[in-house]
XYZ file of C-alpha atoms in Angstrom:
724
model
C 79.276 49.705 0.275
C 81.894 49.020 -2.421
C 81.927 45.268 -1.910
C 78.135 45.230 -2.305
C 78.308 47.168 -5.579
C 80.987 44.856 -6.952
C 78.995 41.821 -5.876
C 75.783 43.059 -7.464
C 77.318 44.244 -10.725
C 79.287 41.005 -11.071
C 75.967 39.172 -11.038
C 74.536 41.690 -13.518
C 71.267 42.108 -11.666
C 70.804 45.676 -12.810
C 67.276 46.271 -11.474
C 68.280 45.010 -8.033
C 71.597 46.809 -7.886
C 69.919 49.898 -6.506
C 67.621 48.050 -4.185
C 69.880 47.147 -1.290
C 70.793 49.189 1.806
C 71.412 52.809 0.807
C 71.786 52.059 -2.873
C 68.057 52.492 -3.416
C 68.643 56.213 -2.925
C 71.317 56.123 -5.607
C 68.728 55.664 -8.343
C 69.757 58.518 -10.656
C 66.178 59.422 -11.532
C 64.762 59.453 -8.021
C 65.228 62.481 -5.776
C 66.880 61.829 -2.461
C 64.405 61.366 0.354
C 64.780 60.623 4.036
C 62.250 58.463 5.899
C 59.527 60.760 7.223
C 59.542 61.330 10.932
C 56.543 59.688 12.487
C 54.259 61.992 14.422
C 53.891 61.047 18.114
C 50.954 58.744 18.729
C 48.082 60.372 20.642
C 46.821 58.622 23.770
C 43.613 58.734 25.772
C 45.285 60.143 28.879
C 47.378 62.684 27.001
C 45.229 64.159 24.196
C 41.930 62.397 23.510
C 40.477 62.269 27.047
C 40.609 66.091 27.402
C 38.825 66.469 24.043
C 36.045 64.163 25.267
C 35.778 66.146 28.500
C 35.393 69.434 26.632
C 33.145 68.210 23.835
C 31.284 65.053 24.872
C 31.145 64.338 28.585
C 28.181 66.610 29.319
C 26.061 63.885 27.686
C 28.341 60.840 27.938
C 29.387 60.525 31.598
C 28.841 58.057 34.405
C 25.712 59.829 35.656
C 24.197 60.624 32.266
C 25.408 57.986 29.841
C 23.323 58.915 26.815
C 22.887 55.906 24.593
C 24.680 53.899 27.258
C 28.005 55.487 26.310
C 30.400 56.852 28.951
C 33.512 58.615 27.641
C 34.899 59.688 31.015
C 37.331 56.808 31.366
C 39.452 54.799 28.957
C 37.822 51.511 29.910
C 34.268 52.812 29.521
C 35.099 54.460 26.197
C 36.414 51.188 24.748
C 33.530 49.246 26.279
C 31.111 51.233 24.132
C 27.384 51.915 24.552
C 24.054 50.218 24.295
C 24.593 49.359 20.612
C 28.066 47.924 21.147
C 31.666 49.065 20.658
C 32.177 52.568 19.284
C 35.983 52.400 18.935
C 37.616 49.801 16.699
C 41.369 50.082 17.452
C 43.359 50.589 14.269
C 40.302 51.205 12.070
C 38.644 54.658 12.171
C 36.317 53.843 9.264
C 34.791 50.987 11.271
C 34.573 53.018 14.480
C 31.090 54.379 15.185
C 32.580 57.150 17.317
C 34.629 58.478 14.393
C 31.676 58.319 11.982
C 29.570 60.482 14.286
C 32.142 63.090 15.395
C 33.379 63.511 11.781
C 29.734 63.933 10.662
C 30.014 61.035 8.215
C 26.875 59.511 9.699
C 23.856 60.538 11.744
C 23.222 61.549 14.414
C 26.183 63.898 14.169
C 28.030 64.678 17.397
C 28.024 66.930 19.299
C 24.290 67.274 18.560
C 23.006 70.580 17.185
C 26.558 71.920 17.089
C 29.310 72.458 14.544
C 31.892 69.746 13.998
C 34.747 69.434 16.459
C 37.692 71.526 15.129
C 39.832 69.700 12.574
C 42.994 69.538 14.725
C 41.028 67.749 17.442
C 39.374 65.455 14.898
C 42.805 64.613 13.536
C 43.965 63.643 17.048
C 40.944 61.371 17.535
C 41.492 59.722 14.155
C 45.222 59.185 14.734
C 44.478 57.836 18.208
C 42.160 55.192 16.733
C 44.633 54.410 13.914
C 47.371 53.911 16.496
C 45.274 51.289 18.255
C 43.497 53.604 20.736
C 46.260 53.441 23.417
C 45.486 54.521 26.965
C 48.908 56.120 27.485
C 51.843 56.930 25.231
C 53.584 53.771 26.406
C 50.624 51.416 26.081
C 50.972 48.268 23.994
C 47.979 47.930 21.677
C 46.547 45.129 19.581
C 45.417 46.408 16.210
C 42.541 44.933 14.318
C 43.729 42.567 11.607
C 43.215 43.708 8.028
C 41.440 43.554 5.670
C 38.092 44.720 6.938
C 36.054 42.465 4.640
C 36.114 38.935 3.282
C 39.030 38.995 0.874
C 39.275 35.422 -0.324
C 37.371 34.435 -3.461
C 35.262 31.397 -4.093
C 37.138 29.227 -6.654
C 34.226 29.614 -9.059
C 34.765 33.393 -9.035
C 38.409 33.172 -10.138
C 39.238 34.338 -13.663
C 37.127 36.530 -15.910
C 34.926 38.868 -13.835
C 31.177 39.033 -14.122
C 30.250 42.307 -15.745
C 32.631 44.995 -16.974
C 36.282 44.527 -15.949
C 37.664 46.902 -13.340
C 38.987 50.266 -14.541
C 39.924 53.308 -12.411
C 37.055 55.719 -11.823
C 37.670 59.269 -10.674
C 41.264 58.756 -9.523
C 43.657 61.660 -9.277
C 46.323 61.892 -11.955
C 48.660 64.386 -10.329
C 51.999 62.621 -9.823
C 53.274 62.545 -6.261
C 56.903 62.620 -7.425
C 58.439 64.209 -10.520
C 62.045 63.133 -10.989
C 64.778 64.840 -12.939
C 64.628 61.974 -15.424
C 62.627 58.742 -15.722
C 63.267 55.793 -13.451
C 64.248 52.388 -14.775
C 61.144 50.296 -15.502
C 61.445 47.770 -12.673
C 57.732 47.011 -12.245
C 55.222 46.615 -15.075
C 51.909 44.765 -15.187
C 48.884 44.553 -17.492
C 45.336 43.857 -16.377
C 44.198 40.424 -17.601
C 40.758 41.699 -18.639
C 40.926 45.466 -19.206
C 43.014 47.971 -21.229
C 44.989 48.951 -18.137
C 48.732 49.016 -17.464
C 50.390 49.616 -14.086
C 53.903 51.063 -13.980
C 55.796 51.031 -10.698
C 57.956 54.047 -9.961
C 59.451 55.988 -7.059
C 56.732 56.556 -4.432
C 53.895 55.925 -6.865
C 52.226 53.570 -9.318
C 51.101 55.042 -12.636
C 47.941 53.674 -14.269
C 47.702 54.064 -18.051
C 44.902 53.299 -20.472
C 46.584 50.805 -22.781
C 44.669 51.879 -25.887
C 44.618 55.677 -25.565
C 47.950 55.990 -23.763
C 46.430 58.442 -21.258
C 47.360 58.544 -17.599
C 44.119 57.676 -15.757
C 45.310 57.284 -12.198
C 48.233 57.690 -9.813
C 48.399 55.548 -6.677
C 50.651 56.837 -3.891
C 53.401 54.620 -2.456
C 55.145 56.975 -0.031
C 56.945 54.019 1.519
C 59.652 54.094 -1.175
C 60.343 52.673 -4.622
C 58.054 50.119 -6.263
C 59.897 47.009 -7.493
C 57.000 44.729 -8.395
C 53.407 45.179 -9.586
C 50.852 42.407 -10.125
C 47.162 42.410 -10.982
C 44.884 39.862 -9.395
C 43.585 37.183 -11.749
C 40.237 38.967 -11.907
C 41.892 42.323 -12.547
C 40.018 44.116 -9.744
C 43.016 44.318 -7.395
C 46.517 45.676 -7.945
C 49.465 44.618 -5.805
C 52.682 46.571 -5.467
C 55.776 45.747 -3.451
C 58.834 47.815 -2.665
C 60.231 50.032 0.041
C 63.567 51.528 1.087
C 66.739 49.490 0.818
C 68.029 48.348 4.181
C 65.197 50.105 6.025
C 61.700 48.891 5.253
C 59.570 46.910 2.873
C 55.870 46.789 2.168
C 53.263 45.144 -0.033
C 50.129 47.126 -0.774
C 46.937 45.959 -2.466
C 44.604 48.550 -4.010
C 41.065 48.341 -5.299
C 41.610 49.133 -8.989
C 38.313 50.948 -9.421
C 38.458 53.227 -6.371
C 42.219 53.399 -5.780
C 41.626 52.613 -2.100
C 44.190 50.588 -0.172
C 42.462 47.402 0.929
C 45.424 45.470 2.291
C 48.961 46.006 3.591
C 51.624 43.459 4.458
C 55.056 43.904 5.994
C 54.916 47.288 7.697
C 55.990 45.835 11.056
C 57.895 42.782 9.807
C 59.929 43.796 6.757
C 63.183 45.655 7.342
C 64.366 45.631 3.756
C 62.762 46.207 0.382
C 60.291 43.807 -1.198
C 61.635 42.698 -4.578
C 59.079 39.989 -5.377
C 55.449 39.615 -4.393
C 52.184 38.128 -5.594
C 48.598 37.598 -4.488
C 47.136 34.131 -4.982
C 44.404 33.892 -7.609
C 41.859 32.987 -4.916
C 43.047 36.113 -3.032
C 43.610 34.094 0.115
C 47.387 34.548 0.342
C 50.020 37.195 -0.307
C 53.645 36.142 -0.725
C 56.666 38.416 -0.632
C 60.435 38.224 -0.613
C 63.583 40.286 -0.986
C 67.149 40.658 0.259
C 66.272 38.861 3.496
C 66.322 35.527 1.595
C 63.054 34.515 3.245
C 59.712 34.128 1.498
C 56.864 35.160 3.786
C 53.299 34.162 3.021
C 50.448 35.985 4.732
C 46.763 35.169 5.017
C 44.443 37.848 3.707
C 41.720 36.691 6.094
C 43.398 38.159 9.166
C 46.628 39.665 7.820
C 48.736 37.237 9.853
C 51.823 35.355 8.738
C 50.805 31.925 7.450
C 54.305 30.507 7.046
C 57.902 31.306 6.037
C 60.131 29.637 3.439
C 63.792 29.750 4.434
C 65.488 27.389 1.983
C 66.767 30.118 -0.350
C 70.379 31.166 0.163
C 70.257 34.485 -1.650
C 67.947 37.429 -2.350
C 64.464 36.456 -3.471
C 64.179 37.906 -6.969
C 60.890 36.501 -8.255
C 57.846 34.555 -7.125
C 54.387 33.760 -8.465
C 51.363 31.674 -7.493
C 50.028 29.178 -10.017
C 46.728 30.221 -11.647
C 44.847 27.521 -9.719
C 46.304 28.801 -6.375
C 47.752 25.342 -5.639
C 51.476 26.067 -6.035
C 53.943 28.871 -5.401
C 57.181 29.166 -7.400
C 60.087 31.190 -6.004
C 63.512 32.105 -7.377
C 66.676 33.727 -6.028
C 69.855 35.295 -7.348
C 71.881 32.144 -6.586
C 69.953 30.208 -9.316
C 67.716 28.618 -6.681
C 64.289 27.767 -8.141
C 61.697 26.072 -5.931
C 58.025 25.157 -6.093
C 55.945 24.917 -2.921
C 52.460 23.869 -1.938
C 50.747 27.230 -1.557
C 48.402 26.167 1.225
C 50.969 24.479 3.472
C 54.377 25.799 2.414
C 55.682 22.249 1.942
C 58.327 21.851 -0.746
C 56.895 20.427 -3.952
C 59.785 20.530 -6.442
C 63.315 21.855 -6.632
C 63.999 22.828 -10.226
C 67.676 22.553 -11.123
C 69.151 23.761 -14.388
C 69.887 27.488 -14.341
C 73.481 28.466 -13.641
C 72.988 32.112 -12.717
C 70.420 34.235 -10.940
C 66.697 33.711 -11.521
C 65.212 36.948 -12.859
C 61.562 36.079 -13.408
C 58.910 33.365 -13.056
C 55.648 32.989 -14.955
C 52.980 30.271 -14.947
C 51.057 29.032 -17.947
C 47.308 29.466 -17.470
C 46.691 25.726 -17.040
C 49.104 25.656 -14.026
C 50.871 22.618 -15.544
C 53.939 24.506 -16.787
C 56.032 27.253 -15.209
C 58.587 29.351 -17.101
C 61.748 30.756 -15.556
C 64.321 33.204 -16.885
C 67.877 33.715 -15.762
C 70.989 35.808 -16.127
C 72.490 32.722 -17.764
C 70.637 33.791 -20.934
C 68.106 30.956 -20.982
C 64.392 30.499 -20.570
C 63.322 27.127 -19.217
C 59.925 25.453 -19.080
C 59.155 23.016 -16.252
C 56.279 20.535 -15.984
C 54.728 20.059 -12.570
C 53.946 16.345 -12.550
C 57.565 15.348 -11.946
C 59.298 18.723 -11.837
C 61.181 17.991 -15.062
C 62.515 20.450 -17.587
C 60.567 20.204 -20.846
C 62.255 22.961 -22.814
C 65.285 25.234 -22.594
C 66.601 27.757 -25.081
C 68.972 30.662 -25.273
C 66.634 33.628 -25.345
C 68.936 36.653 -24.966
C 72.679 37.037 -25.107
C 74.073 38.371 -21.840
C 71.031 37.425 -19.772
C 67.233 37.340 -19.721
C 65.586 39.982 -17.538
C 61.944 38.845 -17.649
C 59.625 36.147 -18.950
C 55.814 36.298 -19.186
C 53.263 33.774 -20.399
C 50.485 35.507 -22.364
C 46.805 34.583 -22.159
C 47.027 32.725 -25.474
C 49.985 30.621 -24.317
C 52.787 32.530 -26.018
C 55.834 33.864 -24.177
C 57.320 37.374 -24.021
C 60.907 37.903 -22.888
C 63.291 40.834 -22.402
C 67.054 40.823 -22.172
C 70.327 42.610 -21.700
C 70.659 42.711 -25.503
C 68.020 45.527 -25.414
C 65.553 43.329 -27.328
C 62.010 42.186 -26.571
C 61.075 38.841 -28.147
C 57.822 36.990 -28.669
C 57.863 33.165 -28.720
C 55.250 30.491 -29.238
C 54.497 28.134 -26.350
C 57.266 25.756 -27.457
C 59.982 28.392 -27.504
C 60.006 29.024 -31.252
C 60.693 32.684 -31.961
C 57.856 34.573 -33.632
C 59.095 38.150 -33.586
C 61.841 40.512 -32.455
C 60.675 44.003 -31.584
C 62.882 47.025 -32.261
C 65.707 47.259 -29.763
C 65.224 49.590 -26.808
C 67.864 52.218 -25.968
C 69.173 50.191 -23.016
C 68.692 46.895 -21.194
C 65.123 45.691 -21.735
C 63.789 45.062 -18.224
C 60.081 44.322 -18.485
C 57.465 43.614 -21.173
C 53.804 42.625 -21.107
C 51.035 42.029 -23.634
C 47.715 43.762 -23.049
C 44.604 41.804 -22.140
C 43.633 41.340 -25.821
C 47.197 40.487 -26.966
C 47.083 43.377 -29.453
C 49.643 45.685 -27.841
C 53.011 45.114 -26.277
C 54.337 47.486 -23.623
C 58.042 47.277 -22.865
C 60.370 49.272 -20.627
C 64.119 49.581 -20.281
C 66.822 50.810 -17.932
C 66.603 54.423 -19.181
C 62.900 54.608 -18.369
C 61.647 54.410 -21.948
C 58.200 52.841 -21.943
C 57.346 51.832 -25.490
C 54.013 50.684 -26.941
C 54.106 48.433 -30.028
C 51.616 46.567 -32.177
C 51.987 42.954 -31.108
C 51.061 41.661 -34.574
C 53.439 43.579 -36.841
C 55.845 45.096 -34.321
C 55.094 48.663 -35.399
C 55.774 51.325 -32.775
C 52.557 52.971 -31.634
C 53.867 55.463 -29.099
C 55.409 56.011 -25.685
C 54.034 56.140 -22.162
C 55.573 58.628 -19.754
C 57.408 56.843 -16.950
C 58.010 60.221 -15.320
C 54.954 62.393 -16.074
C 55.168 66.028 -15.070
C 52.683 67.903 -12.968
C 49.377 68.434 -14.695
C 49.860 72.195 -14.842
C 53.264 71.702 -16.472
C 51.918 69.126 -18.909
C 48.985 71.406 -19.705
C 51.281 74.334 -20.525
C 53.451 72.072 -22.650
C 50.359 70.759 -24.404
C 49.155 74.322 -25.069
C 52.535 75.211 -26.541
C 52.417 72.073 -28.654
C 48.903 72.994 -29.783
C 49.976 76.515 -30.761
C 52.888 75.110 -32.759
C 50.617 72.499 -34.340
C 48.062 75.153 -35.332
C 50.822 77.288 -36.884
C 52.174 74.262 -38.734
C 48.660 73.453 -39.976
C 48.178 77.033 -41.183
C 51.493 76.820 -43.064
C 50.566 73.462 -44.537
C 47.177 74.760 -45.687
C 48.819 77.865 -47.187
C 51.317 75.670 -49.023
C 48.458 73.502 -50.249
C 46.297 76.369 -51.552
C 48.118 76.848 -54.908
C 47.666 73.146 -55.598
C 43.972 73.389 -54.715
C 43.581 76.455 -56.952
C 45.333 74.704 -59.828
C 43.125 71.676 -59.378
C 39.988 73.820 -59.413
C 41.215 75.565 -62.595
C 41.888 72.194 -64.230
C 38.453 70.986 -63.176
C 36.840 74.064 -64.757
C 38.868 73.576 -67.949
C 37.931 69.926 -68.086
C 34.261 70.751 -67.523
C 34.403 73.323 -70.360
C 36.107 70.807 -72.664
C 33.475 68.223 -71.828
C 30.753 70.781 -72.629
C 32.397 71.661 -75.935
C 32.675 68.009 -76.882
C 29.055 67.410 -75.933
C 27.979 70.477 -77.915
C 29.994 69.352 -80.958
C 28.520 65.877 -80.729
C 25.029 67.380 -80.404
C 25.584 69.672 -83.386
C 26.916 66.747 -85.408
C 23.849 64.699 -84.576
C 21.627 67.582 -85.704
C 23.694 67.999 -88.887
C 23.352 64.319 -89.687
C 19.623 64.564 -89.147
C 19.489 67.681 -91.387
C 21.519 65.901 -94.075
C 19.260 62.894 -93.895
C 16.212 65.197 -94.147
C 17.751 67.105 -97.108
C 18.509 63.815 -98.824
C 14.917 62.725 -98.346
C 13.592 66.088 -99.531
C 15.863 65.991 -102.609
C 14.693 62.480 -103.362
C 11.071 63.526 -102.895
C 11.581 66.611 -105.149
C 13.231 64.484 -107.819
C 10.417 61.962 -107.683
C 7.832 64.757 -107.907
C 9.648 66.353 -110.868
C 9.818 62.991 -112.620
C 6.153 62.415 -111.986
C 5.199 65.888 -113.290
C 7.479 65.404 -116.278
C 5.679 62.175 -117.068
C 2.357 63.916 -116.702
C 3.559 66.680 -119.072
C 4.546 64.110 -121.633
C 1.128 62.488 -121.359
C -0.578 65.905 -121.712
C 1.504 66.708 -124.761
C 0.613 63.354 -126.315
C -3.099 63.891 -125.627
C -2.895 67.431 -127.060
C -1.162 66.145 -130.163
C -3.794 63.454 -130.588
C -6.657 65.926 -130.260
C -4.891 68.318 -132.602
C -4.352 65.548 -135.154
C -7.955 64.485 -134.970
C -9.138 68.103 -135.322
C -6.870 68.694 -138.277
C -8.145 65.528 -139.909
C -11.731 66.470 -139.063
C -11.244 69.993 -140.393
C -9.800 68.527 -143.602
C -12.780 66.238 -143.907
C -15.147 69.127 -143.201
C -13.499 71.296 -145.827
C -13.686 68.431 -148.278
C -17.323 67.876 -147.568
C -18.030 71.551 -147.890
C -16.378 71.577 -151.267
C -18.402 68.537 -152.274
C -21.571 70.330 -151.154
C -20.704 73.377 -153.165
C -20.127 71.267 -156.280
C -23.125 68.998 -155.884
C -26.335 69.753 -157.864
C -28.214 66.878 -156.352
C -30.568 68.225 -153.751
C -30.822 64.970 -151.888
C -27.065 64.620 -151.767
C -26.809 68.198 -150.779
C -29.057 67.670 -147.780
C -27.081 64.656 -146.690
C -23.888 66.618 -147.117
C -25.316 69.460 -145.115
C -26.283 67.080 -142.300
C -22.826 65.537 -142.406
C -21.137 68.916 -142.453
C -23.259 69.973 -139.434
C -22.207 66.838 -137.557
C -18.604 67.334 -138.509
C -18.756 70.991 -137.422
C -20.152 69.943 -134.086
C -17.394 67.390 -133.716
C -14.827 69.942 -134.755
C -16.112 72.369 -132.154
C -15.929 69.644 -129.550
C -12.374 68.865 -130.608
C -11.561 72.550 -130.409
C -12.865 72.582 -126.852
C -10.822 69.480 -126.086
C -7.835 71.035 -127.727
C -8.246 74.156 -125.626
C -8.648 72.091 -122.497
C -5.591 69.966 -123.339
C -3.596 73.089 -124.031
C -4.585 74.543 -120.684
C -3.733 71.242 -118.958
C -0.393 71.227 -120.670
C 0.245 74.755 -119.471
C -0.642 73.798 -115.906
C 1.502 70.692 -116.039
C 4.336 72.721 -117.483
C 4.004 75.189 -114.595
C 3.919 72.300 -112.110
C 6.997 70.840 -113.736
C 8.801 74.123 -113.422
C 7.843 74.334 -109.774
C 8.920 70.744 -109.190
C 12.193 71.384 -110.926
C 12.715 74.478 -108.796
C 12.080 72.427 -105.649
C 14.423 69.753 -106.906
C 17.110 72.317 -107.496
C 16.571 73.894 -104.054
C 16.630 70.471 -102.400
C 19.835 69.635 -104.201
C 21.386 72.881 -102.996
C 20.208 72.201 -99.404
C 21.537 68.662 -99.585
C 24.887 69.821 -100.869
C 25.076 72.406 -98.090
C 24.056 69.876 -95.424
C 26.630 67.397 -96.654
C 29.328 70.023 -96.677
C 28.399 71.139 -93.150
C 28.346 67.508 -92.040
C 31.858 66.936 -93.342
C 33.095 69.949 -91.384
C 31.186 69.051 -88.215
C 32.408 65.467 -88.286
C 35.904 66.818 -87.640
C 34.845 68.892 -84.578
C 34.258 66.054 -82.045
C 37.712 64.683 -82.708
C 39.193 68.122 -82.064
C 37.141 68.561 -78.914
C 37.961 65.022 -77.765
C 41.670 65.723 -78.114
C 41.175 68.946 -76.199
C 39.284 67.042 -73.454
C 42.003 64.421 -73.165
C 44.542 67.167 -72.767
C 42.552 68.927 -70.035
C 41.893 65.600 -68.316
C 45.593 64.800 -68.329
C 46.240 68.212 -66.790
C 43.509 67.485 -64.218
C 45.068 64.132 -63.297
C 48.449 65.795 -62.941
C 46.909 68.453 -60.686
C 45.187 65.759 -58.601
C 48.463 63.876 -58.199
C 50.282 67.051 -57.227
C 47.576 67.824 -54.678
C 47.575 64.230 -53.426
C 51.323 64.434 -52.905
C 50.896 67.557 -50.782
C 47.691 66.583 -48.942
C 49.322 64.057 -46.552
C 51.525 66.854 -45.220
C 48.414 68.928 -44.487
C 46.537 65.901 -43.111
C 49.458 64.987 -40.873
C 49.594 68.565 -39.629
C 45.848 68.488 -39.013
C 46.126 65.179 -37.169
C 48.887 66.612 -35.001
C 46.744 69.687 -34.349
C 43.709 67.532 -33.488
C 45.795 65.305 -31.221
C 47.316 68.342 -29.522
C 43.873 69.881 -29.048
C 42.521 66.616 -27.653
C 45.509 66.496 -25.321
C 44.850 70.048 -24.125
C 41.147 69.302 -23.630
C 41.903 66.075 -21.772
C 44.540 67.687 -19.568
C 42.223 70.623 -18.845
C 39.491 68.209 -17.777
C 42.083 66.232 -15.841
C 43.279 69.359 -14.047
C 39.711 70.376 -13.200
C 38.970 66.886 -11.901
C 42.117 66.846 -9.789
C 41.342 70.322 -8.449
C 37.893 69.060 -7.475
C 39.405 66.023 -5.774
C 41.848 68.221 -3.871
C 39.046 70.526 -2.776
C 36.982 67.549 -1.626
C 39.927 66.121 0.283
C 40.668 69.505 1.849
C 37.028 69.794 2.890
C 37.284 66.466 4.677
């Protein structure tokens, strides 16, 4: 044991150090487990024949072989009935007998009766699974797996038609919960879907790459998983592993249903599988490990196609080229070989690495393969001549993995704890934050937006592939759903309390902001009112000015009219005075005259002058009255002029005062607005704390809801399985 540890540690193959003979059980995170004791295989003579006699032979015997089926003897049972074989050794699901007695199909057997008791059904099923032996010592030939055409047409390789495969209705209850997480030895990303597979002890965890939720757990009771690979179409998932020094196995699952569709190595592998892959055309499965032999199996019949025995040390990595033409394999003695996948003939031996090969990855065009090594380098090899086209020191102390991405870039991990992203020529693009321990595996998601990386401590980190920002963690050792649900509920309660505290702390800032808003609204109203009043005052002043001008013009007009009336009155008065003088003179002349003819003429003249004088008197009276009216009008006009002048003076005075008010109100508004801005900033500074608390509460609630639904779904699955 000691010399093995020293040997392994001296080569610094940390992920493999725990893989060999007994050391697999030394994984600190995995609970100790002994290989399960196999239940004794039922036989026809021992267990199954008596069941048939008690339950079936009244209808299916030599004399009354209903449907042509006789279950009395072993030979007749395997011969079948009129419709053919009813027992398919090794495959209960394809055995008509099992479908009918388990009531999976009609007509159910025994007819018009309840199902055969479950313990007896279990014996029949295990008898078929064991190859339907006649006796406990019988040698049986099992039907080759898989049970359907596995190999793809070349035109079907690559992107799938329709939606890419994602798990549907799989259980998420872990089969093993360790004391602490396992080292991330196996990690793969679906090429077409947001799905990540994480190999662990006795299980493979399936995570949604975008939500980070566990969406499926695939059991691997055969031991620890050391390698996971998705098929090129993403509809199949391969996992290889086992128990060091005891057994190895490769399993292929249907991603959507979680059903095992293929197994390799159960009878042949006596040590763990460290490297495995399924060819892109799904025709071959290759595997290797401490046995130093690469075995390649056909998926058509499950048989060994060929073995590659040139390696002199543990097989540490292998991968088929994307066109299914070549197979590259590497070992921990720096051996790196390329083979023809169909024939197993050696194609190239790639020499250059000085220490163990840790990983192999093909570029999508199948023209270039990348290899990583404990010598610290990544090397690119072209396939026309097998020459090295690029080599660079990727990680000090050793490179643990290398992966070509869909867009031709390269992701590497190393003993320096760092994950690096390179362009296709080996020029570094980005270093991601160092992991706590040796970085073992890293992959980019199907859309190249997220990077998932794992280290020796079991940390499984998700980062943004563009800017390197950490997005979260995936649980490499998820607890039982009930435990996770209780933890999530506790987290939710704490998050709700934290949100309540954050909202309480925010309330004074909200209240202050509302007060400042009210003050600002009032200041705006006051400014608007002042501006409105000023506008009215200006209009009043303009109106008073007009009225004063009109009153002045009217007074001037009346004054002019008064002057004209006075002039007319004076003229009439002058004429009357003159006429009266003339009349008096004529009267005197008449009195003095003795001439009768002259007297008559004088009398006529005096009469005419009297008439004229009377007329002038009337005119004088009229002019006097007109003057009085004009004088009254002038007084009225002057009064209006005076009143208008007073109104104008008042309006102008009010205008002067009101012109100051908007400025005062504007200053007040600016002050309240400044206070409002300050309150908004204070609130904005506090709001992120509340928003973060709310986000944490919402995330915790979503987690509780999801885990509750997950628990209900798993309970339903368990009930359905128990019912079967």
